[in-house]
Coordinates of C-alpha atoms and ligand atoms in Angstrom, one line a residue:
M27 CA -13.5 -74.3 22.6
F28 CA -10.6 -75.0 25.0
L29 CA -9.4 -72.2 27.1
D30 CA -6.4 -72.6 29.4
R31 CA -5.2 -69.1 30.2
V32 CA -7.4 -66.2 31.1
K33 CA -7.2 -62.9 33.0
I34 CA -9.9 -62.1 35.4
S35 CA -10.6 -59.3 38.0
I36 CA -11.5 -60.1 41.5
K37 CA -12.7 -58.0 44.4
A38 CA -13.5 -58.8 48.0
G39 CA -16.6 -57.3 49.6
N40 CA -16.4 -53.9 51.4
G41 CA -16.9 -53.8 55.1
G42 CA -20.2 -52.5 56.3
S43 CA -20.3 -49.2 58.3
G44 CA -20.9 -49.0 62.0
A45 CA -24.3 -47.6 63.1
I46 CA -25.1 -44.5 65.0
S47 CA -28.1 -45.1 67.3
F48 CA -29.3 -44.4 70.9
L49 CA -31.3 -46.6 73.1
R50 CA -34.8 -45.1 73.5
T51 CA -37.4 -46.7 75.8
K52 CA -40.5 -45.3 77.6
L53 CA -38.4 -45.2 80.8
V54 CA -35.2 -43.9 79.5
A55 CA -35.6 -40.8 77.3
N56 CA -32.0 -40.6 76.2
G57 CA -30.3 -43.9 76.7
G58 CA -26.7 -44.7 75.8
P59 CA -25.3 -45.3 72.3
D60 CA -26.3 -48.7 70.9
G61 CA -25.1 -48.5 67.3
G62 CA -23.7 -52.0 66.2
E63 CA -20.6 -52.9 64.3
G64 CA -20.6 -53.2 60.5
G65 CA -20.3 -56.7 59.0
K66 CA -17.2 -58.1 57.4
G67 CA -17.0 -58.1 53.6
G68 CA -17.0 -61.5 51.8
N69 CA -13.8 -63.1 50.7
I70 CA -12.7 -64.2 47.2
V71 CA -12.1 -68.0 47.4
F72 CA -10.9 -70.3 44.6
V73 CA -11.7 -73.9 44.8
A74 CA -10.4 -76.7 42.5
T75 CA -12.9 -79.2 41.2
K76 CA -12.4 -82.3 39.1
N77 CA -15.7 -81.6 37.3
M78 CA -14.0 -79.0 35.2
N79 CA -11.2 -79.5 32.7
T80 CA -11.0 -76.1 30.9
L81 CA -11.2 -72.5 31.9
Y82 CA -14.0 -72.1 29.3
S83 CA -16.5 -70.8 31.8
F84 CA -14.3 -67.7 32.2
R85 CA -14.7 -66.7 28.6
F86 CA -17.7 -64.6 29.3
K87 CA -17.5 -63.9 33.0
K88 CA -14.3 -62.2 33.9
K89 CA -15.3 -60.0 36.9
F90 CA -16.0 -61.5 40.3
V91 CA -17.1 -59.5 43.3
A92 CA -17.8 -60.9 46.8
G93 CA -20.7 -59.4 48.8
D94 CA -20.4 -56.4 50.8
G95 CA -20.9 -56.5 54.6
E96 CA -24.1 -55.0 55.9
N97 CA -24.1 -51.9 58.1
G98 CA -24.5 -52.2 61.8
A99 CA -27.9 -51.5 63.3
K100 CA -29.6 -50.3 66.5
K101 CA -29.5 -52.5 69.7
L102 CA -25.9 -53.3 69.2
Q103 CA -26.7 -55.5 66.1
T104 CA -23.6 -56.4 64.1
G105 CA -24.2 -56.2 60.2
A106 CA -24.4 -59.6 58.4
S107 CA -21.1 -60.5 56.8
G108 CA -20.9 -60.3 53.0
K109 CA -21.2 -63.5 50.9
D110 CA -17.9 -65.1 49.9
E111 CA -17.5 -65.3 46.2
I112 CA -16.5 -69.0 45.5
I113 CA -14.8 -69.4 42.1
E114 CA -14.5 -73.0 40.9
V115 CA -11.4 -73.8 38.7
P116 CA -10.2 -77.1 37.3
C117 CA -7.5 -79.1 39.2
G118 CA -4.2 -77.9 38.1
T119 CA -5.0 -74.2 37.8
V120 CA -2.2 -71.9 38.7
I121 CA -3.2 -68.4 39.9
I122 CA -0.7 -65.6 39.0
D123 CA -0.8 -62.0 40.2
A124 CA -1.2 -60.1 36.8
K125 CA 0.8 -57.1 38.3
S126 CA 3.9 -58.8 39.6
D127 CA 3.6 -62.0 37.4
K128 CA 4.2 -64.1 40.6
I129 CA 2.6 -67.4 41.3
I130 CA 0.3 -67.0 44.3
A131 CA -1.5 -70.4 44.3
D132 CA -1.5 -73.8 42.6
L133 CA -4.8 -75.5 43.0
Y134 CA -3.6 -78.9 42.0
Q135 CA -5.9 -81.2 43.9
D136 CA -9.7 -81.7 43.9
G137 CA -11.2 -79.6 46.8
M138 CA -8.2 -77.5 47.4
K139 CA -9.1 -73.9 48.5
F140 CA -7.3 -70.6 48.3
V141 CA -8.6 -67.4 49.8
A142 CA -7.2 -64.9 47.4
L143 CA -8.6 -61.7 48.8
K144 CA -10.0 -61.1 52.3
G145 CA -13.1 -59.0 52.8
G146 CA -12.9 -55.5 54.2
N147 CA -13.4 -55.0 58.0
G148 CA -16.6 -53.5 59.2
G149 CA -16.6 -50.1 60.9
H150 CA -17.3 -49.6 64.6
G151 CA -20.7 -48.5 65.7
N152 CA -21.1 -45.5 68.0
A153 CA -21.5 -47.8 71.0
Y154 CA -17.8 -48.7 70.5
Y155 CA -16.8 -45.1 71.0
K156 CA -18.5 -44.6 74.3
S157 CA -16.1 -43.6 77.0
S158 CA -16.2 -41.8 80.4
I159 CA -15.7 -38.5 78.7
K160 CA -17.8 -39.2 75.7
Q161 CA -21.1 -40.6 76.9
A162 CA -23.0 -40.1 73.6
P163 CA -20.8 -40.2 70.6
H164 CA -22.7 -39.1 67.5
Y165 CA -20.4 -40.8 65.1
S166 CA -19.4 -44.2 63.8
Q167 CA -16.8 -45.6 61.5
T168 CA -17.4 -46.4 57.9
G169 CA -16.5 -50.0 56.6
E170 CA -13.2 -50.8 54.9
V171 CA -13.3 -50.4 51.2
T172 CA -11.5 -53.1 49.2
Q173 CA -9.7 -52.7 45.9
S174 CA -10.2 -55.0 42.8
R175 CA -7.2 -56.9 41.6
E176 CA -6.3 -58.9 38.4
V177 CA -5.2 -62.4 38.3
V178 CA -4.2 -64.8 35.5
L179 CA -5.5 -68.2 35.7
E180 CA -3.4 -70.8 33.9
L181 CA -4.4 -74.4 33.6
K182 CA -1.5 -76.9 33.8
T183 CA -3.4 -80.2 33.7
I184 CA -2.8 -82.7 36.4
A185 CA -2.5 -86.3 35.1
D186 CA -0.4 -89.3 35.9
V187 CA 0.3 -90.2 32.3
G188 CA 0.7 -88.1 29.1
L189 CA 0.4 -89.5 25.6
V190 CA 3.0 -87.9 23.3
G191 CA 3.8 -88.5 19.7
F192 CA 3.4 -87.3 16.1
P193 CA -0.1 -86.6 14.8
N194 CA -2.1 -89.7 13.7
V195 CA 0.0 -92.2 15.6
G196 CA -3.1 -93.4 17.6
K197 CA -2.8 -91.5 20.9
S198 CA -6.5 -90.7 21.1
T199 CA -7.3 -94.3 20.0
L200 CA -5.2 -95.6 22.9
L201 CA -7.0 -93.2 25.3
S202 CA -10.3 -94.4 24.2
C203 CA -9.2 -98.1 24.6
V204 CA -7.9 -97.7 28.2
S205 CA -10.3 -95.2 29.7
N206 CA -13.8 -93.8 29.9
A207 CA -12.9 -90.9 27.6
N208 CA -14.5 -90.5 24.2
P209 CA -12.0 -88.4 22.2
K210 CA -12.4 -87.6 18.5
I211 CA -10.4 -90.1 16.3
A212 CA -9.8 -89.6 12.6
N213 CA -7.3 -90.4 9.9
Y214 CA -5.9 -87.0 9.5
P215 CA -3.3 -85.1 11.5
F216 CA -4.4 -82.7 14.2
T217 CA -7.7 -84.4 15.0
T218 CA -7.1 -83.6 18.6
L219 CA -7.3 -79.9 19.2
Y220 CA -7.0 -79.7 22.9
P221 CA -6.2 -82.0 25.7
N222 CA -8.5 -84.8 26.7
L223 CA -8.4 -86.5 30.1
G224 CA -9.4 -90.2 30.8
V225 CA -9.4 -92.3 33.9
C226 CA -7.9 -95.8 33.4
A227 CA -8.9 -98.6 35.9
V228 CA -6.7 -101.6 36.3
K229 CA -6.4 -104.2 39.1
G230 CA -8.7 -102.0 41.3
Q231 CA -6.6 -99.0 40.9
T232 CA -6.9 -95.9 38.7
F233 CA -4.6 -93.4 37.0
V234 CA -5.4 -90.4 34.9
V235 CA -4.3 -90.2 31.3
A236 CA -3.9 -86.9 29.3
D237 CA -4.0 -87.0 25.5
I238 CA -2.7 -83.9 23.8
P239 CA -2.5 -82.7 20.2
G240 CA 0.2 -84.3 18.1
L241 CA 3.7 -82.8 18.0
I242 CA 5.7 -82.2 14.8
E243 CA 9.2 -81.2 14.1
G244 CA 9.7 -77.6 15.1
A245 CA 7.0 -77.8 17.6
S246 CA 9.1 -76.1 20.2
E247 CA 9.4 -73.2 17.8
G248 CA 5.7 -73.0 17.4
Q249 CA 5.0 -75.4 14.5
G250 CA 1.6 -77.2 14.6
L251 CA -0.4 -77.1 17.9
G252 CA 1.7 -79.5 20.1
H253 CA 4.0 -76.9 21.6
Y254 CA 1.3 -74.9 23.1
F255 CA -0.2 -78.0 24.8
L256 CA 3.0 -79.3 26.2
K257 CA 2.3 -77.4 29.4
H258 CA -0.5 -80.0 29.9
V259 CA 2.0 -82.8 30.2
E260 CA 4.6 -80.8 32.2
R261 CA 3.0 -82.3 35.3
V262 CA 2.7 -85.9 34.4
R263 CA 4.7 -88.6 36.0
L264 CA 5.1 -90.8 33.1
I265 CA 5.1 -90.2 29.3
L266 CA 3.9 -92.9 26.8
H267 CA 5.8 -92.0 23.8
L268 CA 3.8 -93.5 20.9
I269 CA 5.6 -94.3 17.7
D270 CA 3.7 -95.5 14.5
I271 CA 6.0 -98.5 13.7
S272 CA 3.8 -99.3 10.6
E273 CA 5.1 -96.0 9.2
S274 CA 1.6 -95.5 7.7
E275 CA 2.4 -91.9 7.0
G276 CA 5.7 -92.6 5.2
R277 CA 8.1 -91.3 7.9
D278 CA 10.9 -93.3 9.4
F279 CA 9.7 -94.5 12.9
I280 CA 13.1 -94.2 14.5
E281 CA 13.5 -90.6 13.1
D282 CA 10.0 -89.9 14.6
Y283 CA 11.2 -91.1 18.0
K284 CA 14.3 -88.9 18.0
K285 CA 12.5 -85.8 16.7
I286 CA 9.8 -86.0 19.4
N287 CA 12.5 -86.3 22.1
L288 CA 14.3 -83.4 20.7
E289 CA 11.2 -81.3 20.7
L290 CA 10.5 -82.3 24.4
E291 CA 14.1 -81.4 25.2
K292 CA 13.9 -78.0 23.5
Y293 CA 10.6 -77.2 25.3
S294 CA 12.0 -78.0 28.7
K295 CA 14.9 -79.9 30.1
E296 CA 12.6 -81.1 33.0
L297 CA 10.0 -82.5 30.6
A298 CA 12.7 -84.3 28.7
K299 CA 13.7 -86.0 32.0
T300 CA 10.2 -87.4 32.6
P301 CA 10.3 -91.2 32.5
Q302 CA 9.0 -92.6 29.3
I303 CA 7.5 -95.9 28.1
I304 CA 8.1 -96.3 24.4
V305 CA 5.0 -97.7 22.7
F306 CA 5.0 -99.0 19.1
S307 CA 1.5 -98.4 17.7
K308 CA -0.5 -99.8 14.8
I309 CA 1.3 -103.2 14.9
D310 CA -1.7 -104.8 13.1
L311 CA -0.7 -103.0 9.9
L312 CA 2.6 -105.1 9.7
S313 CA 3.3 -108.7 9.0
E314 CA 5.1 -110.8 11.7
E315 CA 8.3 -110.6 9.5
E316 CA 8.1 -106.8 8.8
F317 CA 7.5 -106.2 12.6
T318 CA 10.5 -108.4 13.7
A319 CA 12.8 -106.7 11.2
K320 CA 11.8 -103.2 12.3
R321 CA 12.1 -104.1 16.0
A322 CA 15.5 -105.4 15.4
R323 CA 16.5 -102.1 13.7
F324 CA 15.2 -100.2 16.8
V325 CA 17.1 -102.5 19.1
K326 CA 20.3 -101.9 17.1
E327 CA 19.9 -98.2 16.9
V328 CA 18.2 -97.1 20.1
N329 CA 18.2 -100.2 22.3
L330 CA 15.6 -99.1 24.9
P331 CA 12.8 -101.2 26.4
H332 CA 9.5 -100.8 24.5
L333 CA 6.0 -102.2 24.3
E334 CA 3.8 -102.8 21.3
I335 CA 0.1 -102.3 20.8
S336 CA -2.7 -102.2 18.3
G337 CA -5.7 -99.9 19.1
A338 CA -7.5 -101.8 16.2
T339 CA -7.1 -105.4 17.6
M340 CA -6.4 -104.4 21.3
K341 CA -3.3 -106.5 21.2
G342 CA -0.9 -105.4 23.9
V343 CA -3.3 -102.9 25.5
E344 CA -3.8 -104.9 28.7
E345 CA -0.1 -105.5 29.0
L346 CA 0.5 -101.7 28.5
K347 CA -2.0 -100.8 31.3
L348 CA -0.3 -103.2 33.8
A349 CA 3.2 -101.8 32.8
V350 CA 2.0 -98.3 33.4
L351 CA 0.5 -99.2 36.8
E352 CA 3.7 -100.9 37.8
K353 CA 5.9 -98.1 36.7
L354 CA 3.7 -95.4 38.4
A355 CA 4.1 -97.3 41.7
T356 CA 7.8 -96.5 41.5
L357 CA 7.4 -92.8 40.6
P358 CA 6.9 -90.0 43.2
K359 CA 3.7 -88.0 43.1
K360 CA 4.2 -84.6 41.6
A361 CA 4.3 -81.8 44.1
P362 CA 2.5 -78.4 43.4
L363 CA 4.5 -75.5 42.1
D364 CA 6.4 -73.4 44.5
I365 CA 4.5 -70.4 45.7
E366 CA 6.6 -67.2 45.3
E367 CA 6.8 -64.7 48.0
H368 CA 4.3 -62.0 47.2
D369 CA 2.2 -59.2 48.7
F370 CA -0.9 -59.9 46.7
D371 CA -3.4 -59.7 49.5
K372 CA -1.5 -57.0 51.4
K373 CA -3.7 -54.1 52.1
D374 CA -2.6 -50.8 50.8
N375 CA -2.2 -48.8 53.9
T376 CA 0.5 -46.6 52.7
S377 CA -0.2 -44.9 49.5
I378 CA -1.1 -41.2 49.1
N379 CA -1.9 -39.9 45.6
I380 CA -2.6 -36.3 44.6
T381 CA -4.2 -35.5 41.3
R382 CA -5.9 -32.3 40.0
E383 CA -9.3 -32.0 38.3
D384 CA -9.8 -29.8 35.2
N385 CA -11.1 -27.0 37.4
G386 CA -8.0 -27.0 39.6
T387 CA -9.5 -28.9 42.5
F388 CA -6.8 -31.0 44.3
V389 CA -7.9 -34.7 44.9
V390 CA -6.2 -36.7 47.6
S391 CA -6.6 -40.5 47.4
G392 CA -4.9 -43.8 48.2
G393 CA -4.9 -46.6 50.8
K394 CA -3.5 -44.5 53.7
I395 CA -6.1 -41.8 53.1
D396 CA -9.0 -44.4 52.9
N397 CA -8.0 -45.8 56.3
F398 CA -7.6 -42.4 57.9
I399 CA -10.9 -41.0 56.6
R400 CA -13.0 -43.9 57.8
G401 CA -12.7 -42.6 61.3
V402 CA -13.4 -39.0 60.6
I403 CA -16.9 -37.6 61.2
L404 CA -17.3 -34.1 60.0
S405 CA -20.4 -33.4 62.1
D406 CA -18.5 -34.0 65.2
T407 CA -16.3 -31.0 66.1
R408 CA -13.6 -33.0 67.9
S409 CA -13.4 -35.4 65.0
F410 CA -13.0 -32.6 62.5
A411 CA -10.3 -30.9 64.5
Y412 CA -8.4 -34.3 64.5
F413 CA -8.8 -34.4 60.8
Q414 CA -7.2 -31.0 60.4
T415 CA -4.2 -31.8 62.7
K416 CA -3.8 -35.2 61.0
L417 CA -3.6 -33.5 57.5
Q418 CA -0.5 -31.6 58.7
E419 CA 1.0 -34.5 60.6
M420 CA 0.7 -37.0 57.7
G421 CA 2.5 -34.4 55.4
I422 CA -0.5 -34.1 53.2
I423 CA -0.5 -30.3 53.4
D424 CA 3.2 -30.2 52.5
M425 CA 2.6 -32.5 49.6
L426 CA -0.2 -30.4 48.3
K427 CA 1.9 -27.3 48.6
E428 CA 4.6 -28.9 46.6
R429 CA 2.0 -29.4 43.9
G430 CA 1.1 -25.7 44.0
L431 CA -1.7 -25.4 46.7
K432 CA -2.5 -21.8 47.5
N433 CA -5.0 -20.1 49.8
G434 CA -8.5 -20.4 48.4
D435 CA -7.9 -23.6 46.4
I436 CA -10.3 -26.5 46.8
V437 CA -9.2 -29.8 48.2
K438 CA -11.2 -33.0 48.0
I439 CA -10.6 -36.0 50.2
K440 CA -13.1 -38.7 49.5
D441 CA -16.4 -37.1 50.3
I442 CA -14.9 -34.1 52.2
E443 CA -14.4 -30.9 50.3
F444 CA -12.9 -27.8 51.8
E445 CA -11.3 -24.5 50.9
Y446 CA -7.7 -24.3 51.9
M447 CA -6.7 -21.4 54.3
D448 CA -3.2 -21.2 55.8
Ligands
GTP9 N1 -4.8 -100.0 11.9 C1 -4.7 -99.2 13.0 N2 -5.2 -97.9 12.9 C2 -5.1 -97.2 14.0 C3 -4.6 -97.7 15.2 N3 -4.6 -96.7 16.2 C4 -5.2 -95.7 15.5 N4 -5.5 -95.9 14.2 C5 -6.1 -95.0 13.2 O1 -5.2 -94.0 13.0 C6 -5.9 -92.7 12.8 C7 -5.4 -91.7 13.8 O2 -5.8 -92.1 15.1 P1 -5.9 -91.1 16.3 O3 -6.1 -91.9 17.5 O4 -6.9 -90.0 16.0 O5 -4.5 -90.5 16.3 P2 -3.9 -89.3 17.2 O6 -2.4 -89.7 17.5 O7 -4.7 -89.0 18.3 O8 -3.9 -88.1 16.2 P3 -3.8 -86.5 16.4 O9 -4.9 -86.2 17.4 O10 -4.0 -85.9 15.2 O11 -2.5 -86.1 17.0 C8 -7.3 -93.1 13.0 O12 -7.9 -93.3 11.7 C9 -7.3 -94.4 13.8 O13 -8.5 -95.2 13.5 C10 -4.1 -99.0 15.2 O14 -3.6 -99.5 16.2 N5 -4.2 -99.7 14.1
MG10 MG1 -5.7 -87.4 18.8

């Protein structure tokens, strides 16, 4: 099965919490604070690899979570960083933020890396809070908690050359003649059900060829399979437009040529502008005279340069390979897609949400709350006083009142639960 579009969820690792610890030795009964910092959470990293050519591996695994940072420890030991989650994707994978629909990365070249989400920061250990007025802080900061996000992976194959034409015209046969690929070939339409890639070597150089399912009239309106797969030739530099000049299927070969161009045009103006080499296929099925007469008709009606091949006898195949190499040398390399301005990896430091549980308890959550609460230690009286003042200052009490908060109501903020009194 071929899979070229999939939605997955990704989450960077949480930061580890800072430690609360005090140095204790035989000589110093009550030494200073030595709680170390929490470790950083692991990142979510996408890497393009030429060893994959479909997104099939994402069929069953759709959730990716990087490792959490470890908590800090005594003797000022910083917690270990969480392990990055490395997600391999085929070259040409475009990453789209599922929420905003914006393109956030285009991994078009082997080895390209993209850090999609950064791990959470570790919390400070109690050693960090030591000051001249606070010699023995009994508190530390918890690690930053990260949110999971959804992205769509869409594969837009990267190849130099795309094979385009009606079904059964010999596209896969040509791919098998010019490259190491071994596509399925058979005498019925829609033998090819998904794109095949092959590497063609000629004169010590190589280029990549993509063979896609055949197109039919109405493809751009969804007829057949071809339309769906045209995205896999959107990024080629050169199209080989194959036409069965033997008319073995009973269609007029010049009509075929025009219809395919029309479908390309309807799919995308850009694709229609991609340079083409017109290739007559199955010439072995015609006599010399028949071929000459048909070619004369093509010259009269279309009058464009063309080449001719037989996948059966290999006639013309070497010439075609050389012509492709020569043409490619004149064409610019395709650039990756433009990345749109986005705030995908922007941490949520601003949201405050208030919800109510069935029993009437008010629940306050959101990115701004998460950040604020990391530094609050209930067991420390000064910290708790800070918490109470901050609730007023941040406007949370007012927001709660707007939602009907009265004396005696229960308010829950992360792990903190208290009864409200004016
Ligand atoms: N005689 C002759 N037969 C050919 C030639 N090229 C391909 N064929 C035959 O034509 C049939 C179709 O070939 P494919 O290569 O599968 O055609 P395709 O364009 O990939 O077809 P789809 O995948 O269905 O779009 C097969 O039976 C091939 O053996 C050729 O040059 N000469
Ligand atoms: Mg085929």
